[in-house]
Amino acid sequence: MSKQINIDALVRENIRNLKPYRSARDDFDRGILLDANENSMGAPFEDDLELNRYPMPYQEELREKIAAFRDVHKENVFVGVGSDEAIDLLFRVFCIPGKDRVIVNPPTYGMYKVSANINDVQVDEVLLTEGFQLQPENILDAVQPETKIIFICSPNNPTANSMNISDVVRVLEGFNGIVVVDEAYIDFSRQGSLANNLNDFPNLVVLQTMSKSFGLAGIRLGIALANPEVISYMMKVKAPYNVNKLTSKKAIQAFSNLGNITTNIKSILKERERVINKLIKYEAVDYVYPTDANFILFKIKNAMDVYKKMAEEGVIIRYRGNEPHCEDCLRLTIGTQAENDRFFEALDKIK
Ligand SMILES: *Cc1c(COP(=O)(O)O)cnc(C)c1O
């Protein structure tokens, strides 16, 4: 049975009433194009992408590719300049500055709070358990009339574990606002994507990205998957030409190279196993947390000191010891075999 929810009623009134900017390419994209004040002489170098022309505002081809890959419809897909744009747009669509609130579950990805602060939206925090799982009843208890969005990150950054799916579903069912499930690391996870459940939960927004499993952090391509109503509000608010032609060309190219993506994911997962098995043998390492991502969180004696000395050795990892339940924790991204070996060489040197 699918949940009933009135998305329109959740949207800020000014956004509901917004007349979006109509870009030149909305009406005509063919013919003698003298409508957009572009430079018809062309780019200043050889160029096969017509870079002198504005990109398509709605990125139909790329959204088709993503939809086919994730087994949803193009109308379920938003593409933006990294997940960061999608997060910011969700604030702008649903949260009235100075009034509305969101819930986050620390320790988690810092961008939700930063984006909330930028948008002058109040943040309520409901900690994860010590095992880094959600506390669904506490989350639902923390909901106020002004609470518009709950952010869940699964697999979670920086803890690397997936949330129990039953807890996520409990929040989706119990909350009548938007539930964002950030799946940036889903392709490294044993757990399936919630994108397959968009029809059951009209309040679900799944965030994905080309920055991690696709190996394309440099092109800045973030994805939101949600019901068509939510997607069309995001489209309405976004900058008209948010995704540029260079990015969309490379993003589309990725879907013709899925075999390489799968191979790289497999290599990372294999290395992940090797790194874990090696890491747990160190006397100074107190705990290696379970991971469903392309990184590992581990507890080590004098973590801050280790972090600094590793940097002196030229190996940069992340100190996460200031996060709740993360005392003396470091976060290590799984690299190539050679990079991971360098990590262990440095660790051997300083311990
Ligand atoms: C890396 C990461 C992202 C990706 O952000 P982009 O802006 O798409 O590069 C999103 N969410 C989490 C939790 C991440 O760790």
GROMACS .gro file of C-alpha atoms and ligand atoms in nm:
model
  366
    1MET     CA    1   0.000   0.000   0.000
    2SER     CA    2   0.144   0.334  -0.093
    3LYS     CA    3   0.150   0.637   0.131
    4GLN     CA    4  -0.071   0.938   0.059
    5ILE     CA    5   0.094   1.276   0.084
    6ASN     CA    6   0.021   1.623  -0.050
    7ILE     CA    7   0.352   1.745  -0.192
    8ASP     CA    8   0.205   2.079  -0.305
    9ALA     CA    9   0.109   2.160   0.053
   10LEU     CA   10   0.467   2.097   0.169
   11VAL     CA   11   0.618   2.332  -0.087
   12ARG     CA   12   0.686   2.697   0.009
   13GLU     CA   13   0.407   2.919  -0.115
   14ASN     CA   14   0.642   3.146  -0.314
   15ILE     CA   15   0.782   2.839  -0.493
   16ARG     CA   16   0.437   2.699  -0.564
   17ASN     CA   17   0.345   3.034  -0.722
   18LEU     CA   18   0.682   3.089  -0.891
   19LYS     CA   19   0.678   3.160  -1.262
   20PRO     CA   20   1.008   3.000  -1.363
   21TYR     CA   21   1.257   3.174  -1.593
   22ARG     CA   22   1.192   3.067  -1.949
   23SER     CA   23   1.521   3.008  -2.121
   24ALA     CA   24   1.563   3.062  -2.491
   25ARG     CA   25   1.599   2.686  -2.545
   26ASP     CA   26   1.263   2.612  -2.379
   27ASP     CA   27   1.070   2.719  -2.690
   28PHE     CA   28   1.297   2.646  -2.988
   29ASP     CA   29   1.626   2.458  -3.002
   30ARG     CA   30   1.658   2.433  -3.382
   31GLY     CA   31   1.676   2.678  -3.668
   32ILE     CA   32   1.868   3.000  -3.712
   33LEU     CA   33   1.929   3.066  -3.344
   34LEU     CA   34   1.939   3.441  -3.298
   35ASP     CA   35   1.740   3.439  -2.974
   36ALA     CA   36   1.990   3.393  -2.690
   37ASN     CA   37   2.268   3.644  -2.759
   38GLU     CA   38   2.513   3.360  -2.805
   39ASN     CA   39   2.822   3.402  -3.019
   40SER     CA   40   2.745   3.248  -3.360
   41MET     CA   41   3.112   3.270  -3.464
   42GLY     CA   42   3.187   2.979  -3.237
   43ALA     CA   43   3.421   2.882  -2.956
   44PRO     CA   44   3.778   3.017  -2.967
   45PHE     CA   45   3.921   2.667  -3.032
   46GLU     CA   46   3.821   2.354  -3.218
   47ASP     CA   47   3.500   2.234  -3.067
   48ASP     CA   48   3.258   1.954  -3.154
   49LEU     CA   49   3.006   2.030  -2.879
   50GLU     CA   50   2.882   2.367  -3.001
   51LEU     CA   51   3.012   2.518  -2.683
   52ASN     CA   52   2.912   2.861  -2.814
   53ARG     CA   53   2.551   2.751  -2.757
   54TYR     CA   54   2.381   2.715  -2.419
   55PRO     CA   55   2.322   2.357  -2.297
   56MET     CA   56   1.978   2.196  -2.285
   57PRO     CA   57   1.799   2.304  -1.965
   58TYR     CA   58   1.644   1.965  -1.885
   59GLN     CA   59   1.920   1.721  -1.990
   60GLU     CA   60   1.672   1.471  -2.137
   61GLU     CA   61   1.931   1.230  -2.279
   62LEU     CA   62   2.135   1.208  -1.960
   63ARG     CA   63   1.823   1.168  -1.746
   64GLU     CA   64   1.707   0.885  -1.978
   65LYS     CA   65   2.039   0.704  -1.928
   66ILE     CA   66   2.023   0.741  -1.551
   67ALA     CA   67   1.659   0.631  -1.542
   68ALA     CA   68   1.733   0.318  -1.745
   69PHE     CA   69   2.033   0.236  -1.526
   70ARG     CA   70   1.844   0.279  -1.198
   71ASP     CA   71   1.521   0.128  -1.332
   72VAL     CA   72   1.305   0.438  -1.281
   73HIS     CA   73   1.145   0.684  -1.525
   74LYS     CA   74   1.307   0.997  -1.665
   75GLU     CA   75   1.041   1.199  -1.479
   76ASN     CA   76   1.185   1.060  -1.153
   77VAL     CA   77   1.531   1.200  -1.228
   78PHE     CA   78   1.685   1.537  -1.146
   79VAL     CA   79   2.046   1.616  -1.238
   80GLY     CA   80   2.246   1.895  -1.084
   81VAL     CA   81   2.591   2.030  -1.004
   82GLY     CA   82   2.681   1.760  -0.752
   83SER     CA   83   2.454   1.632  -0.476
   84ASP     CA   84   2.525   1.963  -0.309
   85GLU     CA   85   2.298   2.141  -0.558
   86ALA     CA   86   2.019   1.891  -0.498
   87ILE     CA   87   2.050   1.937  -0.120
   88ASP     CA   88   2.040   2.315  -0.154
   89LEU     CA   89   1.739   2.299  -0.388
   90LEU     CA   90   1.545   2.080  -0.145
   91PHE     CA   91   1.594   2.349   0.120
   92ARG     CA   92   1.484   2.618  -0.122
   93VAL     CA   93   1.176   2.425  -0.236
   94PHE     CA   94   1.051   2.308   0.104
   95CYS     CA   95   1.196   2.519   0.386
   96ILE     CA   96   1.092   2.873   0.475
   97PRO     CA   97   1.407   3.054   0.597
   98GLY     CA   98   1.393   3.161   0.961
   99LYS     CA   99   1.092   2.936   1.029
  100ASP     CA  100   1.121   2.577   0.912
  101ARG     CA  101   1.337   2.297   1.051
  102VAL     CA  102   1.509   1.977   0.939
  103ILE     CA  103   1.639   1.672   1.126
  104VAL     CA  104   1.984   1.521   1.075
  105ASN     CA  105   2.136   1.212   1.238
  106PRO     CA  106   2.497   1.271   1.347
  107PRO     CA  107   2.760   1.153   1.301
  108THR     CA  108   2.681   1.211   0.936
  109TYR     CA  109   2.768   1.409   0.622
  110GLY     CA  110   2.833   1.772   0.715
  111MET     CA  111   2.677   1.929   0.406
  112TYR     CA  112   2.315   1.895   0.527
  113LYS     CA  113   2.386   2.124   0.821
  114VAL     CA  114   2.595   2.370   0.620
  115SER     CA  115   2.326   2.394   0.355
  116ALA     CA  116   2.062   2.439   0.629
  117ASN     CA  117   2.268   2.718   0.784
  118ILE     CA  118   2.309   2.889   0.447
  119ASN     CA  119   1.933   2.874   0.398
  120ASP     CA  120   1.864   2.992   0.756
  121VAL     CA  121   1.684   2.668   0.840
  122GLN     CA  122   1.692   2.525   1.194
  123VAL     CA  123   1.867   2.190   1.239
  124ASP     CA  124   1.753   1.938   1.502
  125GLU     CA  125   1.993   1.654   1.571
  126VAL     CA  126   1.897   1.300   1.669
  127LEU     CA  127   2.214   1.099   1.723
  128LEU     CA  128   2.270   0.758   1.571
  129THR     CA  129   2.313   0.474   1.821
  130GLU     CA  130   2.667   0.375   1.924
  131GLY     CA  131   2.643   0.110   1.653
  132PHE     CA  132   2.564   0.397   1.410
  133GLN     CA  133   2.202   0.297   1.345
  134LEU     CA  134   1.899   0.525   1.326
  135GLN     CA  135   1.671   0.581   1.625
  136PRO     CA  136   1.343   0.601   1.431
  137GLU     CA  137   1.114   0.659   1.729
  138ASN     CA  138   1.338   0.938   1.862
  139ILE     CA  139   1.347   1.091   1.514
  140LEU     CA  140   0.968   1.089   1.487
  141ASP     CA  141   0.940   1.231   1.842
  142ALA     CA  142   1.169   1.518   1.738
  143VAL     CA  143   0.937   1.617   1.452
  144GLN     CA  144   0.773   1.958   1.502
  145PRO     CA  145   0.505   2.128   1.291
  146GLU     CA  146   0.786   2.320   1.116
  147THR     CA  147   0.993   2.007   1.037
  148LYS     CA  148   0.999   1.970   0.659
  149ILE     CA  149   1.291   1.737   0.580
  150ILE     CA  150   1.465   1.444   0.753
  151PHE     CA  151   1.811   1.360   0.616
  152ILE     CA  152   1.929   0.998   0.629
  153CYS     CA  153   2.263   0.893   0.484
  154SER     CA  154   2.294   0.526   0.390
  155PRO     CA  155   2.565   0.403   0.360
  156ASN     CA  156   2.653   0.676   0.604
  157ASN     CA  157   2.952   0.907   0.581
  158PRO     CA  158   3.174   0.896   0.793
  159THR     CA  159   3.065   0.572   0.963
  160ALA     CA  160   3.051   0.363   0.639
  161ASN     CA  161   2.761   0.139   0.745
  162SER     CA  162   2.416   0.109   0.588
  163MET     CA  163   2.111   0.198   0.792
  164ASN     CA  164   1.867  -0.084   0.871
  165ILE     CA  165   1.611  -0.068   0.596
  166SER     CA  166   1.323  -0.127   0.842
  167ASP     CA  167   1.426   0.187   1.037
  168VAL     CA  168   1.435   0.395   0.717
  169VAL     CA  169   1.091   0.265   0.621
  170ARG     CA  170   0.960   0.347   0.972
  171VAL     CA  171   1.071   0.710   0.924
  172LEU     CA  172   0.924   0.723   0.571
  173GLU     CA  173   0.592   0.591   0.698
  174GLY     CA  174   0.577   0.792   1.018
  175PHE     CA  175   0.676   1.134   0.879
  176ASN     CA  176   0.454   1.342   0.653
  177GLY     CA  177   0.737   1.557   0.522
  178ILE     CA  178   1.027   1.484   0.288
  179VAL     CA  179   1.272   1.205   0.374
  180VAL     CA  180   1.603   1.239   0.192
  181VAL     CA  181   1.805   0.917   0.171
  182ASP     CA  182   2.157   0.999   0.054
  183GLU     CA  183   2.289   0.697  -0.136
  184ALA     CA  184   2.621   0.842  -0.251
  185TYR     CA  185   2.788   0.506  -0.173
  186ILE     CA  186   2.507   0.271  -0.277
  187ASP     CA  187   2.711   0.092  -0.545
  188PHE     CA  188   2.958  -0.029  -0.279
  189SER     CA  189   2.679  -0.155  -0.054
  190ARG     CA  190   2.535  -0.500   0.003
  191GLN     CA  191   2.197  -0.333   0.047
  192GLY     CA  192   1.982  -0.237  -0.252
  193SER     CA  193   1.877   0.115  -0.348
  194LEU     CA  194   1.556   0.266  -0.216
  195ALA     CA  195   1.507   0.410  -0.565
  196ASN     CA  196   1.306   0.094  -0.636
  197ASN     CA  197   1.048   0.209  -0.378
  198LEU     CA  198   0.969   0.555  -0.514
  199ASN     CA  199   0.613   0.445  -0.595
  200ASP     CA  200   0.545   0.343  -0.235
  201PHE     CA  201   0.679   0.665  -0.081
  202PRO     CA  202   0.589   0.995  -0.249
  203ASN     CA  203   0.789   1.173   0.025
  204LEU     CA  204   1.112   0.986  -0.058
  205VAL     CA  205   1.402   1.165  -0.226
  206VAL     CA  206   1.703   0.944  -0.304
  207LEU     CA  207   2.031   1.126  -0.365
  208GLN     CA  208   2.298   0.964  -0.579
  209THR     CA  209   2.611   1.097  -0.746
  210MET     CA  210   2.867   1.025  -1.015
  211SER     CA  211   3.143   1.131  -0.773
  212LYS     CA  212   3.211   0.797  -0.607
  213SER     CA  213   3.134   0.463  -0.780
  214PHE     CA  214   3.142   0.625  -1.126
  215GLY     CA  215   3.482   0.784  -1.061
  216LEU     CA  216   3.373   1.123  -1.192
  217ALA     CA  217   3.393   1.362  -0.896
  218GLY     CA  218   3.554   1.619  -1.127
  219ILE     CA  219   3.253   1.664  -1.354
  220ARG     CA  220   3.018   1.756  -1.064
  221LEU     CA  221   2.711   1.551  -1.152
  222GLY     CA  222   2.464   1.483  -0.873
  223ILE     CA  223   2.134   1.300  -0.901
  224ALA     CA  224   1.804   1.316  -0.715
  225LEU     CA  225   1.545   1.043  -0.768
  226ALA     CA  226   1.195   1.115  -0.646
  227ASN     CA  227   0.832   1.129  -0.751
  228PRO     CA  228   0.769   1.349  -1.058
  229GLU     CA  229   0.602   1.623  -0.854
  230VAL     CA  230   0.909   1.674  -0.634
  231ILE     CA  231   1.137   1.656  -0.938
  232SER     CA  232   0.940   1.920  -1.126
  233TYR     CA  233   0.963   2.160  -0.829
  234MET     CA  234   1.340   2.107  -0.821
  235MET     CA  235   1.354   2.175  -1.196
  236LYS     CA  236   1.147   2.487  -1.151
  237VAL     CA  237   1.387   2.634  -0.894
  238LYS     CA  238   1.724   2.527  -1.039
  239ALA     CA  239   1.939   2.761  -1.246
  240PRO     CA  240   1.823   2.721  -1.609
  241TYR     CA  241   2.153   2.582  -1.744
  242ASN     CA  242   2.287   2.416  -1.428
  243VAL     CA  243   2.451   2.113  -1.593
  244ASN     CA  244   2.701   2.219  -1.858
  245LYS     CA  245   2.773   2.048  -2.190
  246LEU     CA  246   3.118   1.915  -2.095
  247THR     CA  247   2.974   1.750  -1.785
  248SER     CA  248   2.674   1.597  -1.956
  249LYS     CA  249   2.888   1.461  -2.240
  250LYS     CA  250   3.118   1.284  -1.992
  251ALA     CA  251   2.826   1.167  -1.778
  252ILE     CA  252   2.655   1.013  -2.083
  253GLN     CA  253   2.986   0.855  -2.189
  254ALA     CA  254   2.999   0.677  -1.852
  255PHE     CA  255   2.692   0.474  -1.945
  256SER     CA  256   2.876   0.334  -2.248
  257ASN     CA  257   3.154   0.219  -2.014
  258LEU     CA  258   2.959   0.046  -1.741
  259GLY     CA  259   3.190  -0.254  -1.759
  260ASN     CA  260   3.483  -0.042  -1.645
  261ILE     CA  261   3.276   0.102  -1.361
  262THR     CA  262   3.185  -0.247  -1.242
  263THR     CA  263   3.548  -0.357  -1.267
  264ASN     CA  264   3.663  -0.060  -1.061
  265ILE     CA  265   3.397  -0.119  -0.796
  266LYS     CA  266   3.507  -0.483  -0.772
  267SER     CA  267   3.871  -0.378  -0.732
  268ILE     CA  268   3.777  -0.135  -0.456
  269LEU     CA  269   3.572  -0.400  -0.273
  270LYS     CA  270   3.858  -0.647  -0.299
  271GLU     CA  271   4.106  -0.392  -0.168
  272ARG     CA  272   3.860  -0.300   0.106
  273GLU     CA  273   3.873  -0.661   0.231
  274ARG     CA  274   4.251  -0.668   0.217
  275VAL     CA  275   4.288  -0.335   0.398
  276ILE     CA  276   4.044  -0.437   0.675
  277ASN     CA  277   4.220  -0.769   0.731
  278LYS     CA  278   4.556  -0.595   0.755
  279LEU     CA  279   4.436  -0.307   0.967
  280ILE     CA  280   4.277  -0.520   1.242
  281LYS     CA  281   4.614  -0.682   1.306
  282TYR     CA  282   4.768  -0.356   1.432
  283GLU     CA  283   4.798  -0.341   1.807
  284ALA     CA  284   4.712   0.032   1.809
  285VAL     CA  285   4.392  -0.027   1.613
  286ASP     CA  286   4.107  -0.083   1.859
  287TYR     CA  287   3.826  -0.134   1.613
  288VAL     CA  288   3.749  -0.138   1.242
  289TYR     CA  289   3.383  -0.054   1.185
  290PRO     CA  290   3.176  -0.254   0.935
  291THR     CA  291   3.172  -0.087   0.595
  292ASP     CA  292   2.933  -0.078   0.301
  293ALA     CA  293   3.122   0.206   0.133
  294ASN     CA  294   3.455   0.280  -0.041
  295PHE     CA  295   3.608   0.389   0.289
  296ILE     CA  296   3.670   0.260   0.637
  297LEU     CA  297   3.620   0.415   0.978
  298PHE     CA  298   3.854   0.280   1.242
  299LYS     CA  299   3.945   0.357   1.601
  300ILE     CA  300   4.315   0.390   1.679
  301LYS     CA  301   4.510   0.504   1.983
  302ASN     CA  302   4.613   0.872   1.962
  303ALA     CA  303   4.418   0.922   1.639
  304MET     CA  304   4.498   1.293   1.607
  305ASP     CA  305   4.867   1.221   1.638
  306VAL     CA  306   4.847   0.939   1.384
  307TYR     CA  307   4.657   1.163   1.145
  308LYS     CA  308   4.922   1.436   1.165
  309LYS     CA  309   5.216   1.200   1.134
  310MET     CA  310   5.057   1.025   0.836
  311ALA     CA  311   5.028   1.363   0.666
  312GLU     CA  312   5.398   1.425   0.734
  313GLU     CA  313   5.460   1.094   0.558
  314GLY     CA  314   5.255   1.222   0.265
  315VAL     CA  315   4.950   1.005   0.328
  316ILE     CA  316   4.637   1.211   0.382
  317ILE     CA  317   4.347   1.056   0.569
  318ARG     CA  318   4.062   1.217   0.761
  319TYR     CA  319   4.040   1.274   1.137
  320ARG     CA  320   3.683   1.220   1.255
  321GLY     CA  321   3.748   1.208   1.629
  322ASN     CA  322   3.537   1.517   1.697
  323GLU     CA  323   3.216   1.352   1.578
  324PRO     CA  324   2.977   1.197   1.834
  325HIS     CA  325   3.057   0.829   1.913
  326CYS     CA  326   3.373   0.867   1.701
  327GLU     CA  327   3.641   0.935   1.960
  328ASP     CA  328   3.987   0.851   1.817
  329CYS     CA  329   3.839   0.763   1.481
  330LEU     CA  330   4.004   0.803   1.143
  331ARG     CA  331   3.844   0.766   0.803
  332LEU     CA  332   4.043   0.603   0.527
  333THR     CA  333   3.939   0.602   0.163
  334ILE     CA  334   4.021   0.277  -0.019
  335GLY     CA  335   4.270   0.361  -0.292
  336THR     CA  336   4.460   0.156  -0.546
  337GLN     CA  337   4.661  -0.138  -0.417
  338ALA     CA  338   4.977   0.073  -0.439
  339GLU     CA  339   4.818   0.363  -0.251
  340ASN     CA  340   4.689   0.135   0.022
  341ASP     CA  341   5.034  -0.021   0.053
  342ARG     CA  342   5.179   0.328   0.096
  343PHE     CA  343   4.926   0.387   0.373
  344PHE     CA  344   5.047   0.076   0.557
  345GLU     CA  345   5.413   0.166   0.502
  346ALA     CA  346   5.349   0.505   0.663
  347LEU     CA  347   5.154   0.344   0.947
  348ASP     CA  348   5.440   0.101   1.011
  349LYS     CA  349   5.682   0.390   1.028
  350ILE     CA  350   5.495   0.601   1.282
  351LYS     CA  351   5.352   0.345   1.521
  352LIG     C1  352   3.067   1.232  -0.146
  352LIG     C2  353   2.929   1.247  -0.096
  352LIG     C3  354   2.830   1.305  -0.176
  352LIG     C4  355   2.861   1.351  -0.315
  352LIG     O1  356   2.854   1.485  -0.328
  352LIG     P1  357   2.873   1.546  -0.475
  352LIG     O2  358   2.837   1.689  -0.451
  352LIG     O3  359   2.775   1.476  -0.564
  352LIG     O4  360   3.013   1.523  -0.516
  352LIG     C5  361   2.701   1.314  -0.128
  352LIG     N1  362   2.670   1.267  -0.007
  352LIG     C6  363   2.762   1.209   0.073
  352LIG     C7  364   2.721   1.155   0.203
  352LIG     C8  365   2.894   1.199   0.031
  352LIG     O5  366   2.984   1.144   0.113
   0.00000   0.00000   0.00000
